[in-house]
């Protein structure tokens, strides 16, 4: 708690969704997704143009990643996580680069990736918007990037965030694929296209 206060975190929120039926057909099992978000003061707000963002990134990204990861894995254990992603939203007085700075560093992403035994990059969004906008957090399989069954998006909303001088940072995970995946993986497409390609002249 002390660490979050020192980070100037105003609030955090958790969004949990459980899908039982998709397309009128019951899922083989309930599919859960969880998003954990923090809303903090933009450390670059009110300072005009800041050329070097690195000091604040190094100060904020590791503890922020650690706290969000702890909160998420308390709700969905590492062995349950199959897909994951992240998002950052800066308020209208900030730059998209400010949002990007807090999530596009291994000092943030590795906290989550290593905790859930992932190897793939964390799919992401980074945008600027007013409070209350719908936020989309895309996810991919934590170790197989071409596994299209796990191309997912969690959507959530915080009616009072981000304020103009705030940044909303979130991570998300799913314990399964879409309820009834029926499209081919990238790997299958590559195999089929290789077979369909005309043979090269010898």
mmCIF file of C-alpha atoms in Angstrom:
data_model
loop_
_atom_site.group_PDB
_atom_site.id
_atom_site.type_symbol
_atom_site.label_atom_id
_atom_site.label_comp_id
_atom_site.label_asym_id
_atom_site.label_seq_id
_atom_site.Cartn_x
_atom_site.Cartn_y
_atom_site.Cartn_z
ATOM 1 C CA UNK A 1 0.000 0.000 0.000
ATOM 2 C CA UNK A 2 2.791 2.442 0.899
ATOM 3 C CA UNK A 3 4.473 1.800 -2.428
ATOM 4 C CA UNK A 4 1.276 2.585 -4.337
ATOM 5 C CA UNK A 5 0.827 5.869 -2.446
ATOM 6 C CA UNK A 6 4.420 6.843 -3.229
ATOM 7 C CA UNK A 7 3.677 6.150 -6.883
ATOM 8 C CA UNK A 8 0.856 8.692 -6.690
ATOM 9 C CA UNK A 9 -1.716 6.010 -7.445
ATOM 10 C CA UNK A 10 -5.184 7.452 -6.896
ATOM 11 C CA UNK A 11 -7.109 4.213 -7.294
ATOM 12 C CA UNK A 12 -7.070 0.777 -8.798
ATOM 13 C CA UNK A 13 -9.857 -1.294 -10.300
ATOM 14 C CA UNK A 14 -10.403 -4.936 -11.171
ATOM 15 C CA UNK A 15 -12.622 -6.199 -13.973
ATOM 16 C CA UNK A 16 -13.543 -9.881 -14.018
ATOM 17 C CA UNK A 17 -15.553 -11.515 -16.796
ATOM 18 C CA UNK A 18 -16.728 -15.114 -17.074
ATOM 19 C CA UNK A 19 -18.130 -16.344 -20.400
ATOM 20 C CA UNK A 20 -20.529 -19.283 -20.232
ATOM 21 C CA UNK A 21 -22.318 -19.096 -23.596
ATOM 22 C CA UNK A 22 -21.085 -17.771 -26.937
ATOM 23 C CA UNK A 23 -23.093 -17.766 -30.136
ATOM 24 C CA UNK A 24 -25.978 -19.471 -28.369
ATOM 25 C CA UNK A 25 -23.800 -22.472 -27.512
ATOM 26 C CA UNK A 26 -22.474 -23.311 -24.046
ATOM 27 C CA UNK A 27 -18.719 -23.203 -23.654
ATOM 28 C CA UNK A 28 -16.948 -26.440 -22.765
ATOM 29 C CA UNK A 29 -15.992 -24.651 -19.557
ATOM 30 C CA UNK A 30 -16.347 -21.093 -18.262
ATOM 31 C CA UNK A 31 -13.695 -18.791 -19.743
ATOM 32 C CA UNK A 32 -12.450 -16.123 -17.336
ATOM 33 C CA UNK A 33 -10.636 -12.913 -18.118
ATOM 34 C CA UNK A 34 -9.344 -10.427 -15.584
ATOM 35 C CA UNK A 35 -8.007 -6.896 -15.925
ATOM 36 C CA UNK A 36 -6.281 -4.983 -13.137
ATOM 37 C CA UNK A 37 -5.798 -1.245 -13.638
ATOM 38 C CA UNK A 38 -4.069 1.531 -11.715
ATOM 39 C CA UNK A 39 -4.706 5.250 -12.104
ATOM 40 C CA UNK A 40 -1.743 7.430 -11.189
ATOM 41 C CA UNK A 41 -0.622 10.994 -11.579
ATOM 42 C CA UNK A 42 1.261 11.602 -14.819
ATOM 43 C CA UNK A 43 4.801 12.328 -13.567
ATOM 44 C CA UNK A 44 5.489 14.545 -16.589
ATOM 45 C CA UNK A 45 2.272 16.576 -16.365
ATOM 46 C CA UNK A 46 2.683 20.339 -16.090
ATOM 47 C CA UNK A 47 6.386 20.275 -16.944
ATOM 48 C CA UNK A 48 6.179 21.237 -20.591
ATOM 49 C CA UNK A 49 8.365 19.345 -23.025
ATOM 50 C CA UNK A 50 10.469 16.726 -21.214
ATOM 51 C CA UNK A 51 13.205 15.289 -23.406
ATOM 52 C CA UNK A 52 14.431 12.536 -21.088
ATOM 53 C CA UNK A 53 11.637 10.340 -19.716
ATOM 54 C CA UNK A 54 13.985 7.674 -18.415
ATOM 55 C CA UNK A 55 14.346 8.725 -14.735
ATOM 56 C CA UNK A 56 10.600 8.494 -14.120
ATOM 57 C CA UNK A 57 10.313 5.274 -16.116
ATOM 58 C CA UNK A 58 13.031 3.648 -14.022
ATOM 59 C CA UNK A 59 11.405 4.885 -10.822
ATOM 60 C CA UNK A 60 7.785 4.002 -11.574
ATOM 61 C CA UNK A 61 7.613 1.109 -14.023
ATOM 62 C CA UNK A 62 9.141 -1.658 -11.840
ATOM 63 C CA UNK A 63 7.019 -1.133 -8.711
ATOM 64 C CA UNK A 64 3.930 -0.521 -10.830
ATOM 65 C CA UNK A 65 4.478 -3.762 -12.735
ATOM 66 C CA UNK A 66 5.126 -5.614 -9.509
ATOM 67 C CA UNK A 67 1.948 -4.328 -7.841
ATOM 68 C CA UNK A 68 -0.356 -4.964 -10.786
ATOM 69 C CA UNK A 69 1.096 -8.438 -11.282
ATOM 70 C CA UNK A 70 0.567 -9.307 -7.633
ATOM 71 C CA UNK A 71 -3.039 -8.164 -7.807
ATOM 72 C CA UNK A 72 -3.777 -10.079 -11.000
ATOM 73 C CA UNK A 73 -2.124 -13.347 -9.972
ATOM 74 C CA UNK A 74 -4.056 -13.239 -6.709
ATOM 75 C CA UNK A 75 -7.173 -13.637 -8.866
ATOM 76 C CA UNK A 76 -5.794 -15.912 -11.591
ATOM 77 C CA UNK A 77 -2.812 -18.115 -10.808
ATOM 78 C CA UNK A 78 0.165 -18.382 -13.144
ATOM 79 C CA UNK A 79 -0.719 -21.912 -14.262
ATOM 80 C CA UNK A 80 -4.235 -20.743 -15.223
ATOM 81 C CA UNK A 81 -3.078 -17.869 -17.424
ATOM 82 C CA UNK A 82 -3.095 -18.750 -21.134
ATOM 83 C CA UNK A 83 -3.239 -15.302 -22.755
ATOM 84 C CA UNK A 84 -2.122 -11.860 -21.656
ATOM 85 C CA UNK A 85 -1.730 -8.218 -22.599
ATOM 86 C CA UNK A 86 -1.370 -4.644 -21.349
ATOM 87 C CA UNK A 87 -2.697 -1.145 -21.932
ATOM 88 C CA UNK A 88 -1.891 2.438 -21.002
ATOM 89 C CA UNK A 89 -4.110 5.490 -21.397
ATOM 90 C CA UNK A 90 -2.852 9.019 -20.848
ATOM 91 C CA UNK A 91 -5.152 11.931 -20.036
ATOM 92 C CA UNK A 92 -5.623 14.764 -22.506
ATOM 93 C CA UNK A 93 -2.906 16.964 -20.960
ATOM 94 C CA UNK A 94 -0.263 14.303 -21.572
ATOM 95 C CA UNK A 95 1.504 12.707 -24.510
ATOM 96 C CA UNK A 96 0.942 9.196 -25.787
ATOM 97 C CA UNK A 97 4.675 8.810 -25.181
ATOM 98 C CA UNK A 98 3.979 9.216 -21.455
ATOM 99 C CA UNK A 99 1.588 6.259 -21.506
ATOM 100 C CA UNK A 100 3.991 4.252 -23.645
ATOM 101 C CA UNK A 101 6.895 4.958 -21.329
ATOM 102 C CA UNK A 102 5.353 3.186 -18.352
ATOM 103 C CA UNK A 103 4.474 -0.058 -20.167
ATOM 104 C CA UNK A 104 7.039 -0.357 -22.964
ATOM 105 C CA UNK A 105 9.962 -1.334 -20.806
ATOM 106 C CA UNK A 106 11.104 -4.779 -19.761
ATOM 107 C CA UNK A 107 11.199 -3.426 -16.225
ATOM 108 C CA UNK A 108 7.389 -3.387 -16.357
ATOM 109 C CA UNK A 109 6.541 -6.239 -18.743
ATOM 110 C CA UNK A 110 8.955 -8.803 -17.343
ATOM 111 C CA UNK A 111 7.285 -8.609 -13.940
ATOM 112 C CA UNK A 112 4.092 -9.983 -15.461
ATOM 113 C CA UNK A 113 5.638 -12.240 -18.101
ATOM 114 C CA UNK A 114 7.945 -14.041 -15.691
ATOM 115 C CA UNK A 115 5.272 -14.376 -13.016
ATOM 116 C CA UNK A 116 2.989 -16.324 -15.382
ATOM 117 C CA UNK A 117 5.789 -18.210 -17.171
ATOM 118 C CA UNK A 118 5.197 -16.434 -20.476
ATOM 119 C CA UNK A 119 7.638 -16.062 -23.343
ATOM 120 C CA UNK A 120 5.670 -14.010 -25.885
ATOM 121 C CA UNK A 121 5.604 -10.215 -26.001
ATOM 122 C CA UNK A 122 2.674 -8.566 -24.262
ATOM 123 C CA UNK A 123 0.136 -7.359 -26.788
ATOM 124 C CA UNK A 124 -0.772 -3.730 -26.073
ATOM 125 C CA UNK A 125 -2.613 -0.494 -26.669
ATOM 126 C CA UNK A 126 -1.420 2.998 -25.752
ATOM 127 C CA UNK A 127 -3.785 5.904 -26.343
ATOM 128 C CA UNK A 128 -4.798 9.372 -25.140
ATOM 129 C CA UNK A 129 -8.420 9.981 -24.210
ATOM 130 C CA UNK A 130 -10.819 11.681 -21.826
ATOM 131 C CA UNK A 131 -12.224 10.055 -18.673
ATOM 132 C CA UNK A 132 -14.795 7.346 -19.158
ATOM 133 C CA UNK A 133 -13.696 6.092 -22.560
ATOM 134 C CA UNK A 134 -13.877 2.402 -23.308
ATOM 135 C CA UNK A 135 -10.412 0.886 -23.130
ATOM 136 C CA UNK A 136 -9.464 -2.148 -25.194
ATOM 137 C CA UNK A 137 -6.748 -4.429 -23.861
ATOM 138 C CA UNK A 138 -5.671 -6.975 -26.508
ATOM 139 C CA UNK A 139 -4.238 -10.359 -25.562
ATOM 140 C CA UNK A 140 -2.327 -13.152 -27.267
ATOM 141 C CA UNK A 141 -1.241 -16.602 -26.106
ATOM 142 C CA UNK A 142 1.537 -16.248 -23.560
ATOM 143 C CA UNK A 143 3.931 -18.513 -25.472
ATOM 144 C CA UNK A 144 2.501 -19.190 -28.971
ATOM 145 C CA UNK A 145 2.085 -15.898 -30.812
ATOM 146 C CA UNK A 146 0.431 -17.474 -33.860
ATOM 147 C CA UNK A 147 -2.280 -19.248 -31.863
ATOM 148 C CA UNK A 148 -5.283 -17.283 -33.123
ATOM 149 C CA UNK A 149 -7.716 -18.970 -30.744
ATOM 150 C CA UNK A 150 -6.165 -16.761 -28.066
ATOM 151 C CA UNK A 151 -6.422 -13.464 -29.939
ATOM 152 C CA UNK A 152 -8.689 -11.819 -27.376
ATOM 153 C CA UNK A 153 -9.685 -8.340 -26.266
ATOM 154 C CA UNK A 154 -10.838 -7.301 -22.813
ATOM 155 C CA UNK A 155 -12.852 -4.078 -22.774
ATOM 156 C CA UNK A 156 -13.356 -1.980 -19.656
ATOM 157 C CA UNK A 157 -14.270 1.518 -18.550
ATOM 158 C CA UNK A 158 -13.407 3.808 -15.635
ATOM 159 C CA UNK A 159 -15.831 6.715 -15.608
ATOM 160 C CA UNK A 160 -13.485 9.088 -13.767
ATOM 161 C CA UNK A 161 -10.189 8.118 -15.342
ATOM 162 C CA UNK A 162 -7.841 9.097 -16.652
ATOM 163 C CA UNK A 163 -8.145 12.698 -15.543
ATOM 164 C CA UNK A 164 -6.243 15.169 -17.768
ATOM 165 C CA UNK A 165 -3.062 14.854 -15.688
ATOM 166 C CA UNK A 166 -3.259 11.100 -15.059
ATOM 167 C CA UNK A 167 -2.228 7.838 -16.665
ATOM 168 C CA UNK A 168 -4.232 4.630 -16.489
ATOM 169 C CA UNK A 169 -2.089 1.478 -16.669
ATOM 170 C CA UNK A 170 -3.575 -2.019 -16.907
ATOM 171 C CA UNK A 171 -2.627 -5.638 -17.423
ATOM 172 C CA UNK A 172 -5.002 -8.427 -18.360
ATOM 173 C CA UNK A 173 -5.126 -12.199 -18.667
ATOM 174 C CA UNK A 174 -7.434 -14.981 -19.781
ATOM 175 C CA UNK A 175 -7.523 -18.596 -18.640
ATOM 176 C CA UNK A 176 -8.625 -19.836 -22.040
ATOM 177 C CA UNK A 177 -9.226 -19.114 -25.689
ATOM 178 C CA UNK A 178 -12.394 -17.766 -27.242
ATOM 179 C CA UNK A 179 -15.230 -20.096 -26.299
ATOM 180 C CA UNK A 180 -15.570 -21.749 -29.729
ATOM 181 C CA UNK A 181 -12.468 -20.999 -31.852
ATOM 182 C CA UNK A 182 -12.964 -22.174 -35.424
ATOM 183 C CA UNK A 183 -10.343 -20.352 -37.507
ATOM 184 C CA UNK A 184 -6.922 -21.658 -38.447
ATOM 185 C CA UNK A 185 -3.697 -20.736 -36.721
ATOM 186 C CA UNK A 186 -1.023 -18.674 -38.444
ATOM 187 C CA UNK A 187 1.109 -21.812 -38.664
ATOM 188 C CA UNK A 188 -1.572 -23.656 -40.654
ATOM 189 C CA UNK A 189 -1.916 -20.707 -43.044
ATOM 190 C CA UNK A 190 1.836 -20.732 -43.659
ATOM 191 C CA UNK A 191 1.830 -24.462 -44.432
ATOM 192 C CA UNK A 192 -1.123 -24.175 -46.799
ATOM 193 C CA UNK A 193 0.276 -21.132 -48.601
ATOM 194 C CA UNK A 194 3.630 -22.873 -49.054
ATOM 195 C CA UNK A 195 1.877 -25.827 -50.686
ATOM 196 C CA UNK A 196 -0.229 -23.557 -52.882
ATOM 197 C CA UNK A 197 2.748 -21.516 -54.096
ATOM 198 C CA UNK A 198 3.840 -22.358 -57.658
ATOM 199 C CA UNK A 199 6.998 -24.431 -57.821
ATOM 200 C CA UNK A 200 10.079 -22.406 -58.699
ATOM 201 C CA UNK A 201 11.640 -23.116 -62.059
ATOM 202 C CA UNK A 202 14.775 -25.170 -61.735
#
